[in-house]
Amino acid sequence: MKKFKLLLLLIVGAMSTAFAQDRPNIVLLFVDDYGWSDIGYRNESFLTPNLDQFKNESLEFTRAYIPTPTCSPSRASMLTGKEAARIQMPRHIGHEMPDGSNTKEFGLWSTDPAQRGSRNWLPLEEVTYAEKLKELGYYNAFLGKWHLGHEPYHPIHQGFDEQIGVSNFGHPKSYYAPFFKDKNAYQEFNDQKDVYLTEVMTDTAVHFLENYDKPQPFMMTLWYYTVHGPHIGKKELVQKYVDQGMSQKYAEYHAMVESMDQSVGTILKTLKRLKMDENTVVIVTSDQGSFFENTPLAGGKRYNTLGEGGARVPMLIKHPTLTKGGSECATPIQTIDIFPTVIEIASGKTYKDDNIQGKSLMPALKGKKMKKRNLYFMRSYEDQYAAIMQDNWKLVKYHSGKFELFNVVDDISEKKNMIDVEIKRASKMKQELLNWENEVYAGWKEVTPQNSHYFKINKKKANRKDIK
């Protein structure tokens, strides 16, 4: 009897190991402030040969959006599968303390017309994709920018097995060492003045891949600090862009994009060299539009952020056995859809969860049509604050009572406001957006002086440099 039990355990163990090996690894590369237009195959001024090649190997979601296009909320929504507004995080996390930490749960901005409180950390009770993947036997590594809270709320407390390069701050003080004000990230490079942050992160990712020896599959989540400001490109790359007639800052930005592309290329080549590419899903996306121009899209990080230039981002996914290289999906989706997608990839089963708003992208990865649905947007900095998207149409709402309506397919630059033409459509969308707002606000916690910190913001800068 004992021999039979031992044999049964050995068989079950072998089956479990085989199943673990069959399930794909997942690599998520999340770029900061990388605009939809800033890629070589859309704008030849950018040198992105690796992303251009990856486009030929993957499925591109040409209308991928961020529910709240700004740093912290974009991360919270992708990590949880929820619209950030439902987590009560319509703004990026500010810092009360010099080390980037916070003592109050919420932050209030003096320039916010609605005076809405926004969380200073992602609550630990929120369920992340890392926690779900861990239940499925995955190992979770986090590399890079977090911006979802200080030490008690770092990735290792949100389902990740290890974290590397995590700072309390939303961006470095320089892309050359020393990188950060706090003591969390890459302090060992402080005396190496010629070390470039993006290359350090690349080396860290390569080291993880080369040394991974666990029996279970992994998800490597790499959230770049680049191409967020301060705009400091790699010195040897900047001059060629200046020589093309670009301003110094724009040349620095182009050099940062090129370095990021080199990083993506190195990671993809490492997967191939290690023969991991045959069983690894790779996702590349961004957290909001560019700081600079986003032609032909309207808006960007600093203004009209719910315009296509601020809310639409690159999104490419390569599944080794499902996706058809060079294919495209034009159905509007949001980065909240990554959560259920990676869970389906990991489990091999359809994932349903009424607690999230994200929808799995697996139908599109299999070459099928995605179901159409309303997409909602909210942020809380200025007069413009909410939007709803229905198929080709987007309605934008302002605190002052102004509304705009655009067909973003026929009018990608959003030059023709159709609010007084498509009256019936506009009325229906206004009501559906209002219903959504009321539903979202119903779940918000009261913000009081006791649980919030009041940030005094310079009005002249409020819609520009202070917006992360």
Tab-separated table of C-alpha atoms in Angstrom:
chain	number	residue	atom	x	y	z
A	1	MET	CA	0.000	0.000	0.000
A	2	LYS	CA	2.858	2.364	0.893
A	3	LYS	CA	4.546	1.624	-2.443
A	4	PHE	CA	1.307	2.416	-4.267
A	5	LYS	CA	0.957	5.763	-2.453
A	6	LEU	CA	4.582	6.620	-3.210
A	7	LEU	CA	4.096	5.764	-6.879
A	8	LEU	CA	0.919	7.879	-6.983
A	9	LEU	CA	2.752	10.854	-5.433
A	10	LEU	CA	5.561	10.518	-7.967
A	11	ILE	CA	3.072	10.443	-10.866
A	12	VAL	CA	1.168	13.474	-9.541
A	13	GLY	CA	4.444	15.321	-8.987
A	14	ALA	CA	5.626	14.558	-12.497
A	15	MET	CA	2.301	15.693	-13.939
A	16	SER	CA	2.438	18.922	-11.922
A	17	THR	CA	5.974	19.641	-13.114
A	18	ALA	CA	5.010	18.992	-16.720
A	19	PHE	CA	1.975	21.248	-16.369
A	20	ALA	CA	4.123	23.999	-14.866
A	21	GLN	CA	6.570	23.746	-17.750
A	22	ASP	CA	3.778	23.827	-20.321
A	23	ARG	CA	2.284	27.020	-18.972
A	24	PRO	CA	3.885	30.076	-20.535
A	25	ASN	CA	6.053	32.591	-18.764
A	26	ILE	CA	4.859	36.187	-18.997
A	27	VAL	CA	6.973	39.322	-19.457
A	28	LEU	CA	5.319	42.744	-19.118
A	29	LEU	CA	7.323	45.767	-20.286
A	30	PHE	CA	5.589	48.982	-19.184
A	31	VAL	CA	7.092	52.260	-20.421
A	32	ASP	CA	6.461	55.581	-18.662
A	33	ASP	CA	5.058	58.537	-20.677
A	34	TYR	CA	5.628	56.805	-24.010
A	35	GLY	CA	3.279	58.258	-26.606
A	36	TRP	CA	1.310	56.245	-29.162
A	37	SER	CA	2.918	58.236	-31.977
A	38	ASP	CA	6.524	57.943	-30.769
A	39	ILE	CA	7.418	54.699	-32.492
A	40	GLY	CA	9.420	54.229	-35.669
A	41	TYR	CA	6.708	52.683	-37.811
A	42	ARG	CA	4.430	55.668	-37.056
A	43	ASN	CA	7.020	58.439	-36.860
A	44	GLU	CA	10.328	57.994	-38.656
A	45	SER	CA	12.112	60.568	-36.476
A	46	PHE	CA	12.230	57.887	-33.742
A	47	LEU	CA	14.696	55.005	-34.015
A	48	THR	CA	12.892	51.947	-32.638
A	49	PRO	CA	14.066	48.978	-34.761
A	50	ASN	CA	13.363	46.463	-32.007
A	51	LEU	CA	9.798	47.621	-31.427
A	52	ASP	CA	9.309	47.821	-35.194
A	53	GLN	CA	10.366	44.173	-35.448
A	54	PHE	CA	8.248	43.227	-32.449
A	55	LYS	CA	5.265	44.771	-34.239
A	56	ASN	CA	5.862	42.249	-37.055
A	57	GLU	CA	5.813	39.398	-34.531
A	58	SER	CA	2.868	40.434	-32.371
A	59	LEU	CA	-0.736	41.602	-32.265
A	60	GLU	CA	-1.104	45.360	-31.934
A	61	PHE	CA	-4.127	46.867	-30.228
A	62	THR	CA	-4.267	50.121	-32.169
A	63	ARG	CA	-6.839	51.675	-29.830
A	64	ALA	CA	-5.537	50.847	-26.366
A	65	TYR	CA	-6.334	53.365	-23.623
A	66	ILE	CA	-5.594	54.237	-19.994
A	67	PRO	CA	-8.713	54.698	-17.782
A	68	THR	CA	-6.928	57.415	-15.779
A	69	PRO	CA	-3.966	58.569	-17.858
A	70	THR	CA	-1.384	59.531	-15.270
A	71	CYS	CA	1.321	57.677	-13.350
A	72	SER	CA	-0.067	56.044	-10.190
A	73	PRO	CA	-3.662	55.437	-11.365
A	74	SER	CA	-2.475	53.809	-14.584
A	75	ARG	CA	-0.439	51.353	-12.524
A	76	ALA	CA	-3.167	50.675	-9.998
A	77	SER	CA	-5.736	49.930	-12.698
A	78	MET	CA	-3.468	47.607	-14.677
A	79	LEU	CA	-2.377	45.762	-11.546
A	80	THR	CA	-5.921	45.227	-10.228
A	81	GLY	CA	-8.046	45.105	-13.382
A	82	LYS	CA	-10.121	47.953	-11.937
A	83	GLU	CA	-10.795	51.455	-13.137
A	84	ALA	CA	-8.574	53.587	-10.905
A	85	ALA	CA	-11.534	55.842	-10.087
A	86	ARG	CA	-13.129	52.904	-8.266
A	87	ILE	CA	-10.034	52.647	-6.083
A	88	GLN	CA	-10.451	56.396	-5.380
A	89	MET	CA	-7.198	57.244	-7.156
A	90	PRO	CA	-7.939	59.904	-9.810
A	91	ARG	CA	-4.438	61.497	-9.474
A	92	HIS	CA	-0.835	60.428	-9.101
A	93	ILE	CA	0.593	59.957	-5.621
A	94	GLY	CA	2.244	63.045	-4.149
A	95	HIS	CA	4.808	62.950	-1.365
A	96	GLU	CA	4.466	64.518	2.072
A	97	MET	CA	7.856	63.423	3.394
A	98	PRO	CA	11.361	64.039	1.967
A	99	ASP	CA	11.909	60.280	1.503
A	100	GLY	CA	8.834	59.986	-0.729
A	101	SER	CA	6.600	58.447	1.938
A	102	ASN	CA	3.176	59.574	3.198
A	103	THR	CA	1.491	59.718	6.582
A	104	LYS	CA	-2.030	60.382	5.285
A	105	GLU	CA	-4.205	58.041	3.230
A	106	PHE	CA	-5.367	60.753	0.804
A	107	GLY	CA	-4.002	63.804	-0.930
A	108	LEU	CA	-5.955	66.932	-1.889
A	109	TRP	CA	-4.782	69.416	-4.531
A	110	SER	CA	-5.440	73.114	-4.089
A	111	THR	CA	-6.056	73.506	-7.842
A	112	ASP	CA	-8.504	70.602	-8.215
A	113	PRO	CA	-11.926	72.145	-8.983
A	114	ALA	CA	-13.745	69.197	-7.404
A	115	GLN	CA	-11.454	68.945	-4.345
A	116	ARG	CA	-11.447	65.178	-4.664
A	117	GLY	CA	-9.198	63.171	-2.395
A	118	SER	CA	-6.865	60.723	-4.134
A	119	ARG	CA	-5.153	57.812	-2.396
A	120	ASN	CA	-1.503	58.037	-1.418
A	121	TRP	CA	-1.014	54.278	-1.740
A	122	LEU	CA	-2.675	51.207	-3.235
A	123	PRO	CA	-4.577	49.523	-0.366
A	124	LEU	CA	-3.198	46.102	0.532
A	125	GLU	CA	-6.675	44.599	0.385
A	126	GLU	CA	-6.824	45.218	-3.366
A	127	VAL	CA	-6.160	41.969	-5.255
A	128	THR	CA	-3.348	42.193	-7.799
A	129	TYR	CA	-2.581	39.978	-10.772
A	130	ALA	CA	0.579	38.908	-8.913
A	131	GLU	CA	-1.522	37.517	-6.063
A	132	LYS	CA	-3.764	35.654	-8.486
A	133	LEU	CA	-0.788	34.267	-10.393
A	134	LYS	CA	0.810	33.113	-7.157
A	135	GLU	CA	-2.323	31.070	-6.460
A	136	LEU	CA	-1.747	29.436	-9.836
A	137	GLY	CA	1.827	28.545	-8.924
A	138	TYR	CA	3.642	31.385	-10.703
A	139	TYR	CA	6.750	33.139	-9.409
A	140	ASN	CA	6.420	36.947	-9.590
A	141	ALA	CA	9.333	39.343	-9.994
A	142	PHE	CA	8.938	43.121	-10.023
A	143	LEU	CA	11.563	45.428	-11.500
A	144	GLY	CA	11.609	49.231	-11.568
A	145	LYS	CA	9.116	52.021	-11.010
A	146	TRP	CA	6.292	51.344	-8.560
A	147	HIS	CA	4.720	54.711	-7.562
A	148	LEU	CA	1.898	52.974	-5.707
A	149	GLY	CA	3.059	53.703	-2.171
A	150	HIS	CA	6.075	53.722	0.108
A	151	GLU	CA	7.684	50.748	1.921
A	152	PRO	CA	4.639	49.171	3.654
A	153	TYR	CA	2.906	49.126	0.244
A	154	HIS	CA	5.822	48.017	-1.938
A	155	PRO	CA	5.460	45.145	-4.470
A	156	ILE	CA	6.572	42.421	-2.040
A	157	HIS	CA	3.432	43.208	-0.015
A	158	GLN	CA	1.204	43.031	-3.113
A	159	GLY	CA	1.902	39.479	-4.289
A	160	PHE	CA	5.385	39.784	-5.774
A	161	ASP	CA	8.067	37.347	-4.613
A	162	GLU	CA	10.917	39.784	-5.212
A	163	GLN	CA	11.431	43.429	-6.096
A	164	ILE	CA	14.435	45.192	-7.581
A	165	GLY	CA	15.018	48.891	-8.215
A	166	VAL	CA	11.887	50.102	-6.413
A	167	SER	CA	11.906	53.691	-5.137
A	168	ASN	CA	9.317	55.706	-3.247
A	169	PHE	CA	9.495	58.336	-5.971
A	170	GLY	CA	7.677	58.495	-9.295
A	171	HIS	CA	10.779	59.400	-11.263
A	172	PRO	CA	14.554	59.611	-10.779
A	173	LYS	CA	16.349	62.881	-10.130
A	174	SER	CA	18.741	61.877	-12.920
A	175	TYR	CA	19.186	59.025	-15.383
A	176	TYR	CA	22.878	59.069	-14.526
A	177	ALA	CA	23.907	57.867	-11.058
A	178	PRO	CA	23.116	58.759	-8.353
A	179	PHE	CA	19.555	58.152	-9.500
A	180	PHE	CA	17.250	58.698	-6.502
A	181	LYS	CA	16.900	60.716	-3.310
A	182	ASP	CA	15.821	57.750	-1.176
A	183	LYS	CA	17.874	54.672	-0.294
A	184	ASN	CA	15.709	52.013	-1.910
A	185	ALA	CA	16.853	51.804	-5.520
A	186	TYR	CA	20.268	51.123	-7.064
A	187	GLN	CA	22.350	52.773	-4.336
A	188	GLU	CA	25.296	50.550	-5.284
A	189	PHE	CA	25.766	52.660	-8.428
A	190	ASN	CA	25.951	56.051	-6.673
A	191	ASP	CA	29.703	56.447	-7.252
A	192	GLN	CA	29.599	55.277	-10.883
A	193	LYS	CA	28.870	58.555	-12.661
A	194	ASP	CA	28.655	57.135	-16.203
A	195	VAL	CA	26.074	54.435	-15.408
A	196	TYR	CA	22.728	54.969	-17.190
A	197	LEU	CA	19.512	53.941	-15.392
A	198	THR	CA	17.750	52.284	-18.326
A	199	GLU	CA	20.802	50.087	-18.944
A	200	VAL	CA	20.946	49.135	-15.258
A	201	MET	CA	17.312	48.009	-15.460
A	202	THR	CA	18.054	46.045	-18.640
A	203	ASP	CA	20.982	44.266	-16.991
A	204	THR	CA	18.770	43.442	-14.005
A	205	ALA	CA	16.131	41.894	-16.268
A	206	VAL	CA	18.734	39.881	-18.193
A	207	HIS	CA	20.240	38.641	-14.919
A	208	PHE	CA	16.816	37.496	-13.727
A	209	LEU	CA	16.151	35.595	-16.947
A	210	GLU	CA	19.601	34.015	-17.128
A	211	ASN	CA	19.498	32.831	-13.522
A	212	TYR	CA	15.896	31.736	-13.215
A	213	ASP	CA	16.026	28.086	-12.097
A	214	LYS	CA	12.708	27.477	-10.384
A	215	PRO	CA	10.392	24.690	-11.616
A	216	GLN	CA	7.326	26.928	-11.847
A	217	PRO	CA	6.618	29.467	-14.620
A	218	PHE	CA	7.264	33.141	-13.900
A	219	MET	CA	5.900	36.576	-14.630
A	220	MET	CA	8.521	39.309	-14.867
A	221	THR	CA	6.908	42.724	-14.455
A	222	LEU	CA	9.296	45.469	-15.604
A	223	TRP	CA	7.982	48.989	-15.207
A	224	TYR	CA	10.514	51.390	-16.752
A	225	TYR	CA	11.299	54.784	-15.254
A	226	THR	CA	12.060	56.014	-18.755
A	227	VAL	CA	10.895	57.928	-20.816
A	228	HIS	CA	9.563	60.081	-17.974
A	229	GLY	CA	11.402	63.289	-17.170
A	230	PRO	CA	13.884	64.591	-16.335
A	231	HIS	CA	14.650	64.211	-20.016
A	232	ILE	CA	18.245	63.076	-19.972
A	233	GLY	CA	19.273	60.899	-22.891
A	234	LYS	CA	22.364	58.734	-23.112
A	235	LYS	CA	25.173	61.172	-23.903
A	236	GLU	CA	26.488	59.355	-26.965
A	237	LEU	CA	23.012	59.237	-28.544
A	238	VAL	CA	21.843	62.831	-28.020
A	239	GLN	CA	24.139	64.695	-30.421
A	240	LYS	CA	22.919	62.974	-33.591
A	241	TYR	CA	19.405	64.266	-32.896
A	242	VAL	CA	20.711	67.768	-32.208
A	243	ASP	CA	22.535	67.557	-35.544
A	244	GLN	CA	19.149	66.879	-37.187
A	245	GLY	CA	17.970	70.291	-35.970
A	246	MET	CA	16.020	69.191	-32.880
A	247	SER	CA	15.880	71.301	-29.724
A	248	GLN	CA	18.061	69.995	-26.889
A	249	LYS	CA	15.117	68.655	-24.859
A	250	TYR	CA	13.497	66.952	-27.842
A	251	ALA	CA	16.869	65.432	-28.774
A	252	GLU	CA	17.241	64.159	-25.202
A	253	TYR	CA	13.772	62.601	-25.436
A	254	HIS	CA	14.546	60.896	-28.759
A	255	ALA	CA	17.716	59.479	-27.233
A	256	MET	CA	15.693	58.160	-24.267
A	257	VAL	CA	13.264	56.444	-26.643
A	258	GLU	CA	16.170	54.881	-28.522
A	259	SER	CA	17.690	53.578	-25.264
A	260	MET	CA	14.335	52.148	-24.229
A	261	ASP	CA	14.043	50.401	-27.602
A	262	GLN	CA	17.533	48.952	-27.166
A	263	SER	CA	16.473	47.664	-23.750
A	264	VAL	CA	13.377	45.973	-25.169
A	265	GLY	CA	15.540	44.457	-27.908
A	266	THR	CA	18.076	43.108	-25.409
A	267	ILE	CA	15.354	41.473	-23.324
A	268	LEU	CA	13.693	39.918	-26.390
A	269	LYS	CA	17.058	38.629	-27.646
A	270	THR	CA	17.825	37.190	-24.211
A	271	LEU	CA	14.544	35.271	-24.230
A	272	LYS	CA	15.438	33.904	-27.649
A	273	ARG	CA	19.028	33.021	-26.672
A	274	LEU	CA	17.754	31.116	-23.628
A	275	LYS	CA	15.054	29.471	-25.773
A	276	MET	CA	12.440	30.969	-23.458
A	277	ASP	CA	10.758	32.811	-26.311
A	278	GLU	CA	9.080	29.584	-27.403
A	279	ASN	CA	7.054	29.582	-24.189
A	280	THR	CA	6.846	33.231	-23.103
A	281	VAL	CA	4.110	35.804	-23.645
A	282	VAL	CA	5.494	39.338	-24.024
A	283	ILE	CA	3.399	42.497	-23.502
A	284	VAL	CA	4.645	46.017	-24.276
A	285	THR	CA	2.590	49.086	-23.366
A	286	SER	CA	2.731	52.551	-21.741
A	287	ASP	CA	1.022	54.530	-18.980
A	288	GLN	CA	-0.050	57.694	-20.855
A	289	GLY	CA	0.779	59.991	-23.749
A	290	SER	CA	4.019	61.815	-24.320
A	291	PHE	CA	5.248	65.001	-22.636
A	292	PHE	CA	5.975	66.305	-26.151
A	293	GLU	CA	3.849	66.458	-29.288
A	294	ASN	CA	1.651	63.484	-30.188
A	295	THR	CA	0.789	64.275	-33.820
A	296	PRO	CA	-1.612	63.343	-35.333
A	297	LEU	CA	-3.333	62.838	-31.988
A	298	ALA	CA	-4.701	65.767	-29.977
A	299	GLY	CA	-3.522	66.410	-26.440
A	300	GLY	CA	-0.850	64.723	-24.364
A	301	LYS	CA	0.501	64.375	-20.862
A	302	ARG	CA	0.425	68.104	-20.073
A	303	TYR	CA	-2.867	69.225	-21.622
A	304	ASN	CA	-6.115	67.764	-22.985
A	305	THR	CA	-5.072	64.538	-21.301
A	306	LEU	CA	-8.329	62.758	-22.104
A	307	GLY	CA	-7.654	63.512	-25.756
A	308	GLU	CA	-6.270	60.676	-27.861
A	309	GLY	CA	-2.737	62.008	-27.378
A	310	GLY	CA	-3.000	61.654	-23.614
A	311	ALA	CA	-5.115	58.534	-23.153
A	312	ARG	CA	-4.194	56.320	-26.134
A	313	VAL	CA	-1.015	54.241	-25.736
A	314	PRO	CA	0.979	51.635	-27.651
A	315	MET	CA	-0.023	48.037	-26.857
A	316	LEU	CA	1.586	44.998	-28.460
A	317	ILE	CA	1.230	41.383	-27.312
A	318	LYS	CA	3.093	38.344	-28.583
A	319	HIS	CA	1.774	34.930	-27.623
A	320	PRO	CA	4.110	32.201	-28.943
A	321	THR	CA	1.298	29.915	-30.138
A	322	LEU	CA	-1.716	32.194	-30.640
A	323	THR	CA	-0.939	35.596	-32.112
A	324	LYS	CA	-0.451	36.207	-35.799
A	325	GLY	CA	2.566	38.440	-36.361
A	326	GLY	CA	1.783	41.862	-37.784
A	327	SER	CA	-1.926	41.594	-36.994
A	328	GLU	CA	-4.013	44.410	-35.537
A	329	CYS	CA	-7.129	44.795	-33.408
A	330	ALA	CA	-8.989	48.107	-33.705
A	331	THR	CA	-11.548	47.403	-30.968
A	332	PRO	CA	-11.123	49.944	-28.120
A	333	ILE	CA	-9.612	48.294	-25.044
A	334	GLN	CA	-8.000	49.491	-21.807
A	335	THR	CA	-4.962	48.399	-19.837
A	336	ILE	CA	-7.292	47.050	-17.120
A	337	ASP	CA	-7.756	44.183	-19.576
A	338	ILE	CA	-4.224	42.933	-18.904
A	339	PHE	CA	-5.253	41.531	-15.501
A	340	PRO	CA	-7.834	38.977	-16.713
A	341	THR	CA	-5.728	38.255	-19.804
A	342	VAL	CA	-2.643	37.116	-17.884
A	343	ILE	CA	-4.812	35.065	-15.509
A	344	GLU	CA	-6.381	33.266	-18.483
A	345	ILE	CA	-2.969	32.702	-20.017
A	346	ALA	CA	-1.704	31.239	-16.741
A	347	SER	CA	-4.730	29.081	-15.937
A	348	GLY	CA	-5.833	28.032	-19.404
A	349	LYS	CA	-9.389	28.791	-18.323
A	350	THR	CA	-11.850	31.612	-18.961
A	351	TYR	CA	-11.559	34.132	-16.160
A	352	LYS	CA	-14.669	35.811	-14.774
A	353	ASP	CA	-14.666	38.261	-11.895
A	354	ASP	CA	-17.469	40.753	-11.214
A	355	ASN	CA	-15.133	42.743	-8.961
A	356	ILE	CA	-13.069	44.018	-11.884
A	357	GLN	CA	-13.925	45.987	-15.010
A	358	GLY	CA	-11.192	44.520	-17.216
A	359	LYS	CA	-12.101	42.039	-19.946
A	360	SER	CA	-9.812	39.307	-21.241
A	361	LEU	CA	-8.044	39.979	-24.537
A	362	MET	CA	-7.791	36.259	-25.295
A	363	PRO	CA	-10.476	36.358	-28.021
A	364	ALA	CA	-8.367	38.902	-29.936
A	365	LEU	CA	-5.184	36.898	-29.354
A	366	LYS	CA	-6.973	33.924	-30.926
A	367	GLY	CA	-7.987	36.004	-33.932
A	368	LYS	CA	-11.607	36.431	-32.857
A	369	LYS	CA	-13.635	39.609	-32.412
A	370	MET	CA	-13.761	41.389	-29.070
A	371	LYS	CA	-17.151	42.317	-27.670
A	372	LYS	CA	-17.789	46.051	-27.785
A	373	ARG	CA	-18.370	47.878	-24.519
A	374	ASN	CA	-18.313	51.343	-23.016
A	375	LEU	CA	-14.938	52.565	-21.793
A	376	TYR	CA	-14.800	55.177	-19.027
A	377	PHE	CA	-12.146	57.712	-18.082
A	378	MET	CA	-11.604	59.970	-15.078
A	379	ARG	CA	-8.820	62.104	-13.620
A	380	SER	CA	-8.917	65.016	-11.181
A	381	TYR	CA	-6.568	67.904	-11.893
A	382	GLU	CA	-8.382	70.557	-13.908
A	383	ASP	CA	-11.671	71.468	-15.604
A	384	GLN	CA	-11.579	68.487	-17.989
A	385	TYR	CA	-12.153	65.389	-15.870
A	386	ALA	CA	-14.233	62.530	-17.352
A	387	ALA	CA	-15.052	60.776	-20.618
A	388	ILE	CA	-16.936	57.856	-22.103
A	389	MET	CA	-16.072	55.972	-25.283
A	390	GLN	CA	-18.586	54.019	-27.350
A	391	ASP	CA	-17.016	52.346	-30.376
A	392	ASN	CA	-15.773	55.242	-32.580
A	393	TRP	CA	-17.243	58.004	-30.405
A	394	LYS	CA	-15.829	59.753	-27.354
A	395	LEU	CA	-17.673	62.247	-25.145
A	396	VAL	CA	-15.500	64.444	-22.885
A	397	LYS	CA	-16.901	66.223	-19.830
A	398	TYR	CA	-15.753	69.362	-17.991
A	399	HIS	CA	-16.615	70.678	-14.506
A	400	SER	CA	-17.595	73.996	-16.108
A	401	GLY	CA	-20.462	72.272	-17.936
A	402	LYS	CA	-18.746	71.988	-21.305
A	403	PHE	CA	-18.996	68.771	-23.352
A	404	GLU	CA	-17.133	67.650	-26.465
A	405	LEU	CA	-18.007	64.788	-28.804
A	406	PHE	CA	-15.602	63.336	-31.346
A	407	ASN	CA	-15.566	60.479	-33.812
A	408	VAL	CA	-11.973	59.481	-33.132
A	409	VAL	CA	-11.791	57.125	-36.115
A	410	ASP	CA	-12.955	59.560	-38.797
A	411	ASP	CA	-11.377	62.487	-36.956
A	412	ILE	CA	-8.268	61.106	-35.246
A	413	SER	CA	-7.008	64.614	-34.441
A	414	GLU	CA	-10.305	65.543	-32.715
A	415	LYS	CA	-10.772	68.774	-34.636
A	416	LYS	CA	-14.531	68.491	-35.227
A	417	ASN	CA	-16.594	68.786	-32.066
A	418	MET	CA	-19.901	67.094	-32.963
A	419	ILE	CA	-21.722	67.892	-29.710
A	420	ASP	CA	-24.301	70.104	-31.466
A	421	VAL	CA	-24.651	67.791	-34.474
A	422	GLU	CA	-25.016	64.316	-32.935
A	423	ILE	CA	-27.524	65.529	-30.356
A	424	LYS	CA	-29.285	62.222	-29.684
A	425	ARG	CA	-26.034	60.292	-29.408
A	426	ALA	CA	-24.553	62.948	-27.113
A	427	SER	CA	-27.599	62.894	-24.822
A	428	LYS	CA	-27.413	59.110	-24.448
A	429	MET	CA	-23.679	59.160	-23.743
A	430	LYS	CA	-24.034	61.987	-21.208
A	431	GLN	CA	-26.561	59.952	-19.243
A	432	GLU	CA	-24.471	56.777	-19.332
A	433	LEU	CA	-21.409	58.696	-18.173
A	434	LEU	CA	-23.400	60.270	-15.340
A	435	ASN	CA	-24.700	56.847	-14.274
A	436	TRP	CA	-21.137	55.549	-14.190
A	437	GLU	CA	-19.927	58.545	-12.166
A	438	ASN	CA	-22.664	58.038	-9.584
A	439	GLU	CA	-21.794	54.361	-9.294
A	440	VAL	CA	-18.105	55.165	-8.824
A	441	TYR	CA	-18.666	57.915	-6.243
A	442	ALA	CA	-20.942	55.635	-4.210
A	443	GLY	CA	-17.903	53.539	-3.265
A	444	TRP	CA	-15.658	56.436	-2.246
A	445	LYS	CA	-14.418	56.833	1.316
A	446	GLU	CA	-14.941	60.189	3.001
A	447	VAL	CA	-11.900	62.458	2.889
A	448	THR	CA	-11.338	64.547	6.023
A	449	PRO	CA	-8.503	66.766	7.326
A	450	GLN	CA	-7.535	63.860	9.583
A	451	ASN	CA	-6.914	61.378	6.754
A	452	SER	CA	-5.679	63.713	4.021
A	453	HIS	CA	-2.727	65.926	3.193
A	454	TYR	CA	-3.367	69.240	1.420
A	455	PHE	CA	-0.948	69.944	-1.425
A	456	LYS	CA	-0.590	73.596	-2.410
A	457	ILE	CA	-0.050	73.620	-6.171
A	458	ASN	CA	1.184	76.520	-8.277
A	459	LYS	CA	-1.684	77.232	-10.679
A	460	LYS	CA	0.677	78.148	-13.510
A	461	LYS	CA	2.306	74.720	-13.279
A	462	ALA	CA	-0.685	72.629	-12.303
A	463	ASN	CA	-1.414	71.359	-15.800
A	464	ARG	CA	2.225	71.013	-16.774
A	465	LYS	CA	5.327	69.982	-14.821
A	466	ASP	CA	3.543	69.054	-11.600
A	467	ILE	CA	1.414	66.459	-13.375
A	468	LYS	CA	3.325	63.223	-13.292
